[in-house]
Tab-separated table of C-alpha atoms in Angstrom:
chain	number	residue	atom	x	y	z
A	1	UNK	CA	-0.152	0.167	0.105
A	2	UNK	CA	0.599	2.653	-0.824
A	3	UNK	CA	2.024	5.687	1.262
A	4	UNK	CA	2.854	9.858	1.994
A	5	UNK	CA	0.889	13.024	1.747
A	6	UNK	CA	-1.348	13.798	-1.129
A	7	UNK	CA	-1.565	18.167	-1.521
A	8	UNK	CA	-5.228	18.383	-2.247
A	9	UNK	CA	-5.947	21.472	-4.506
A	10	UNK	CA	-9.474	23.157	-4.414
A	11	UNK	CA	-12.484	25.516	-4.793
A	12	UNK	CA	-13.354	26.727	-1.221
A	13	UNK	CA	-16.874	27.737	-2.854
A	14	UNK	CA	-20.516	25.729	-1.215
A	15	UNK	CA	-21.965	27.803	-4.416
A	16	UNK	CA	-20.901	24.646	-6.293
A	17	UNK	CA	-22.449	21.414	-7.623
A	18	UNK	CA	-22.843	19.284	-6.079
A	19	UNK	CA	-20.983	16.616	-8.482
A	20	UNK	CA	-18.084	17.349	-7.106
A	21	UNK	CA	-18.884	17.994	-3.287
A	22	UNK	CA	-18.691	14.477	-3.518
A	23	UNK	CA	-15.601	13.530	-5.657
A	24	UNK	CA	-14.117	16.169	-3.070
A	25	UNK	CA	-15.816	13.879	-0.859
A	26	UNK	CA	-13.921	10.798	-2.499
A	27	UNK	CA	-11.082	11.767	-2.968
A	28	UNK	CA	-10.646	12.148	0.851
A	29	UNK	CA	-12.173	8.759	1.909
A	30	UNK	CA	-9.915	6.770	-0.587
A	31	UNK	CA	-6.298	9.142	0.261
A	32	UNK	CA	-7.209	7.092	3.335
A	33	UNK	CA	-8.376	3.460	2.890
A	34	UNK	CA	-5.381	4.131	0.668
A	35	UNK	CA	-3.478	4.828	3.240
A	36	UNK	CA	-1.966	8.667	2.759
A	37	UNK	CA	-1.625	11.138	4.150
A	38	UNK	CA	-4.465	14.875	2.615
A	39	UNK	CA	-2.215	17.942	2.912
A	40	UNK	CA	-4.422	20.831	2.556
A	41	UNK	CA	-5.838	24.276	2.716
A	42	UNK	CA	-6.933	24.162	6.187
A	43	UNK	CA	-10.502	24.747	4.914
A	44	UNK	CA	-13.534	24.032	5.915
A	45	UNK	CA	-15.779	24.970	3.136
A	46	UNK	CA	-16.393	23.768	-0.598
A	47	UNK	CA	-14.791	21.169	-2.304
A	48	UNK	CA	-11.540	21.461	0.630
A	49	UNK	CA	-14.269	21.417	3.676
A	50	UNK	CA	-15.301	18.132	1.570
A	51	UNK	CA	-12.357	16.460	0.979
A	52	UNK	CA	-11.258	16.710	5.126
A	53	UNK	CA	-14.579	15.240	6.120
A	54	UNK	CA	-13.819	12.050	3.818
A	55	UNK	CA	-10.395	11.480	4.906
A	56	UNK	CA	-11.198	12.080	8.301
A	57	UNK	CA	-14.289	9.747	7.838
A	58	UNK	CA	-11.599	7.047	6.925
A	59	UNK	CA	-9.456	8.006	9.750
A	60	UNK	CA	-7.025	9.401	8.035
A	61	UNK	CA	-4.323	11.665	8.293
A	62	UNK	CA	-4.822	14.899	7.762
A	63	UNK	CA	-2.484	18.150	8.044
A	64	UNK	CA	-4.402	21.642	6.709
A	65	UNK	CA	-2.436	24.328	5.975
A	66	UNK	CA	-3.768	27.829	6.782
A	67	UNK	CA	-2.798	31.590	6.532
A	68	UNK	CA	-3.085	33.264	9.987
A	69	UNK	CA	-5.936	35.553	8.692
A	70	UNK	CA	-8.333	32.546	7.761
A	71	UNK	CA	-7.615	30.359	10.444
A	72	UNK	CA	-11.178	31.351	12.002
A	73	UNK	CA	-14.287	29.693	13.634
A	74	UNK	CA	-15.877	28.675	10.855
A	75	UNK	CA	-13.466	28.987	7.717
A	76	UNK	CA	-10.724	26.503	9.327
A	77	UNK	CA	-11.570	22.415	9.512
A	78	UNK	CA	-11.969	20.267	12.320
A	79	UNK	CA	-11.142	17.853	11.196
A	80	UNK	CA	-7.210	17.797	11.074
A	81	UNK	CA	-5.216	15.817	11.964
A	82	UNK	CA	-2.493	18.879	12.838
A	83	UNK	CA	-3.358	22.309	11.849
A	84	UNK	CA	0.061	24.761	10.545
A	85	UNK	CA	-0.385	28.137	10.142
A	86	UNK	CA	1.041	30.814	8.287
A	87	UNK	CA	1.926	34.886	8.087
A	88	UNK	CA	-0.028	34.116	5.134
A	89	UNK	CA	-0.564	32.701	1.375
A	90	UNK	CA	2.698	32.599	-0.100
A	91	UNK	CA	3.643	31.364	3.520
A	92	UNK	CA	0.746	28.722	2.589
A	93	UNK	CA	1.733	26.715	-1.057
A	94	UNK	CA	5.108	26.566	0.615
A	95	UNK	CA	4.446	24.564	3.591
A	96	UNK	CA	1.686	22.866	1.183
A	97	UNK	CA	4.627	21.894	-1.519
A	98	UNK	CA	7.844	21.059	1.009
A	99	UNK	CA	5.398	18.662	2.771
A	100	UNK	CA	3.282	16.354	0.156
A	101	UNK	CA	4.824	13.767	-1.879
A	102	UNK	CA	2.530	13.863	-5.181
A	103	UNK	CA	-0.478	16.242	-6.059
A	104	UNK	CA	-4.438	16.381	-7.020
A	105	UNK	CA	-5.615	18.673	-8.343
A	106	UNK	CA	-10.101	19.550	-7.271
A	107	UNK	CA	-11.706	22.196	-9.550
A	108	UNK	CA	-11.987	25.950	-8.287
A	109	UNK	CA	-11.039	29.495	-8.229
A	110	UNK	CA	-8.653	31.078	-8.997
A	111	UNK	CA	-6.334	30.348	-5.827
A	112	UNK	CA	-6.668	26.640	-7.263
A	113	UNK	CA	-5.747	28.019	-10.766
A	114	UNK	CA	-2.761	29.851	-9.231
A	115	UNK	CA	-1.260	25.857	-7.106
A	116	UNK	CA	-1.680	24.576	-10.049
A	117	UNK	CA	-0.079	25.719	-12.054
A	118	UNK	CA	2.532	27.494	-9.405
A	119	UNK	CA	3.498	23.423	-8.901
A	120	UNK	CA	3.951	22.295	-12.885
A	121	UNK	CA	6.043	25.338	-12.615
A	122	UNK	CA	8.531	24.163	-9.837
A	123	UNK	CA	8.397	20.205	-10.799
A	124	UNK	CA	9.733	21.851	-15.509
A	125	UNK	CA	12.758	23.747	-13.150
A	126	UNK	CA	13.618	20.495	-10.707
A	127	UNK	CA	11.993	21.841	-7.418
A	128	UNK	CA	9.550	18.764	-7.037
A	129	UNK	CA	8.729	15.474	-8.291
A	130	UNK	CA	6.499	13.947	-6.906
A	131	UNK	CA	2.893	13.572	-9.274
A	132	UNK	CA	0.649	15.558	-10.649
A	133	UNK	CA	-3.235	14.194	-10.727
A	134	UNK	CA	-5.402	16.846	-12.649
A	135	UNK	CA	-8.761	15.329	-12.165
A	136	UNK	CA	-11.578	16.543	-14.561
A	137	UNK	CA	-14.215	16.250	-13.296
A	138	UNK	CA	-17.420	16.521	-15.704
A	139	UNK	CA	-14.777	18.573	-18.461
A	140	UNK	CA	-14.162	21.133	-15.703
A	141	UNK	CA	-10.786	21.713	-16.318
A	142	UNK	CA	-11.720	21.326	-20.830
A	143	UNK	CA	-10.111	25.360	-20.612
A	144	UNK	CA	-7.296	24.982	-18.515
A	145	UNK	CA	-6.031	21.980	-21.010
A	146	UNK	CA	-6.460	23.612	-24.255
A	147	UNK	CA	-4.469	26.385	-23.174
A	148	UNK	CA	-1.769	24.286	-22.795
A	149	UNK	CA	-2.303	22.977	-26.015
A	150	UNK	CA	-1.760	26.780	-27.269
A	151	UNK	CA	1.116	26.875	-25.361
A	152	UNK	CA	2.548	24.498	-27.146
A	153	UNK	CA	1.662	24.910	-30.536
A	154	UNK	CA	2.909	27.938	-30.228
A	155	UNK	CA	6.003	27.134	-29.332
A	156	UNK	CA	6.110	28.811	-25.473
A	157	UNK	CA	6.461	24.935	-24.173
A	158	UNK	CA	7.723	22.391	-25.283
A	159	UNK	CA	5.242	19.682	-25.482
A	160	UNK	CA	7.035	17.614	-23.574
A	161	UNK	CA	6.857	19.023	-21.140
A	162	UNK	CA	3.153	18.100	-21.035
A	163	UNK	CA	4.165	15.065	-18.874
A	164	UNK	CA	3.880	16.739	-15.832
A	165	UNK	CA	1.334	16.348	-15.058
A	166	UNK	CA	-1.871	13.312	-15.285
A	167	UNK	CA	-5.261	13.741	-16.478
A	168	UNK	CA	-8.489	11.802	-14.948
A	169	UNK	CA	-11.404	12.184	-14.683
A	170	UNK	CA	-12.602	9.775	-11.128
A	171	UNK	CA	-11.242	10.040	-8.309
A	172	UNK	CA	-10.084	6.404	-8.088
A	173	UNK	CA	-8.393	7.105	-10.841
A	174	UNK	CA	-6.422	10.378	-8.996
A	175	UNK	CA	-5.360	7.785	-6.494
A	176	UNK	CA	-3.959	5.132	-9.557
A	177	UNK	CA	-2.273	6.994	-11.265
A	178	UNK	CA	-0.015	8.493	-7.492
A	179	UNK	CA	0.238	5.075	-7.165
A	180	UNK	CA	1.528	3.975	-9.850
A	181	UNK	CA	3.613	6.470	-10.980
A	182	UNK	CA	6.396	6.455	-12.943
A	183	UNK	CA	8.321	9.673	-13.306
A	184	UNK	CA	9.319	10.290	-16.814
A	185	UNK	CA	12.864	11.929	-17.928
A	186	UNK	CA	11.898	15.822	-18.842
A	187	UNK	CA	13.649	18.280	-21.072
A	188	UNK	CA	16.270	20.305	-18.668
A	189	UNK	CA	14.582	23.846	-18.558
A	190	UNK	CA	17.810	25.080	-17.386
A	191	UNK	CA	20.173	23.740	-19.590
A	192	UNK	CA	17.880	24.758	-21.919
A	193	UNK	CA	17.659	28.163	-21.542
A	194	UNK	CA	22.253	28.273	-21.903
A	195	UNK	CA	22.123	26.655	-24.432
A	196	UNK	CA	20.353	29.328	-26.107
A	197	UNK	CA	21.844	31.895	-24.137
A	198	UNK	CA	24.806	31.030	-26.474
A	199	UNK	CA	23.437	30.388	-29.573
A	200	UNK	CA	21.813	33.467	-29.427
A	201	UNK	CA	25.944	35.238	-28.322
A	202	UNK	CA	26.900	32.796	-31.496
A	203	UNK	CA	25.318	34.649	-33.906
A	204	UNK	CA	25.794	37.994	-32.410
């Protein structure tokens, strides 16, 4: 059985379709069932809260990371095994990233999109190594995935970097993607930049 901590990104809004809440709860329950700890933003509402409830019901390890500004009754989850309070959002993200062995992105808004793109950039540069799973429930992330394809088509991103993440459609597939993860060798972005600089210098 796999071990480690899985970081969950997801919405803090309750004003969403029940299918997203159910999927988040199932994701948390599957983490607990598979002996995987959950690291998340510490919120009691939205998909964060639903995932924590699922993990809590299954007896899982739950580490919440919340900025002190949001550490208020009704906002912070009461289901955390451990609650870490940070100075701000920047420290919150870095703490979650440092605690995690892999990442699952549930649907969400600006904050979730920020978290997804940050871990992709960190993995691209070799700062993190774990699996990144985008849980594309009912096509929620289709637009984002199309934007990634556009980055490739227009030369902004090497196509091989699309291998930085795995797209799935169900919570069970997300867990399977983590348990079966085999790191893929990616282009060395720093080396690519140095080569480009060298070629540009020679052509001047």
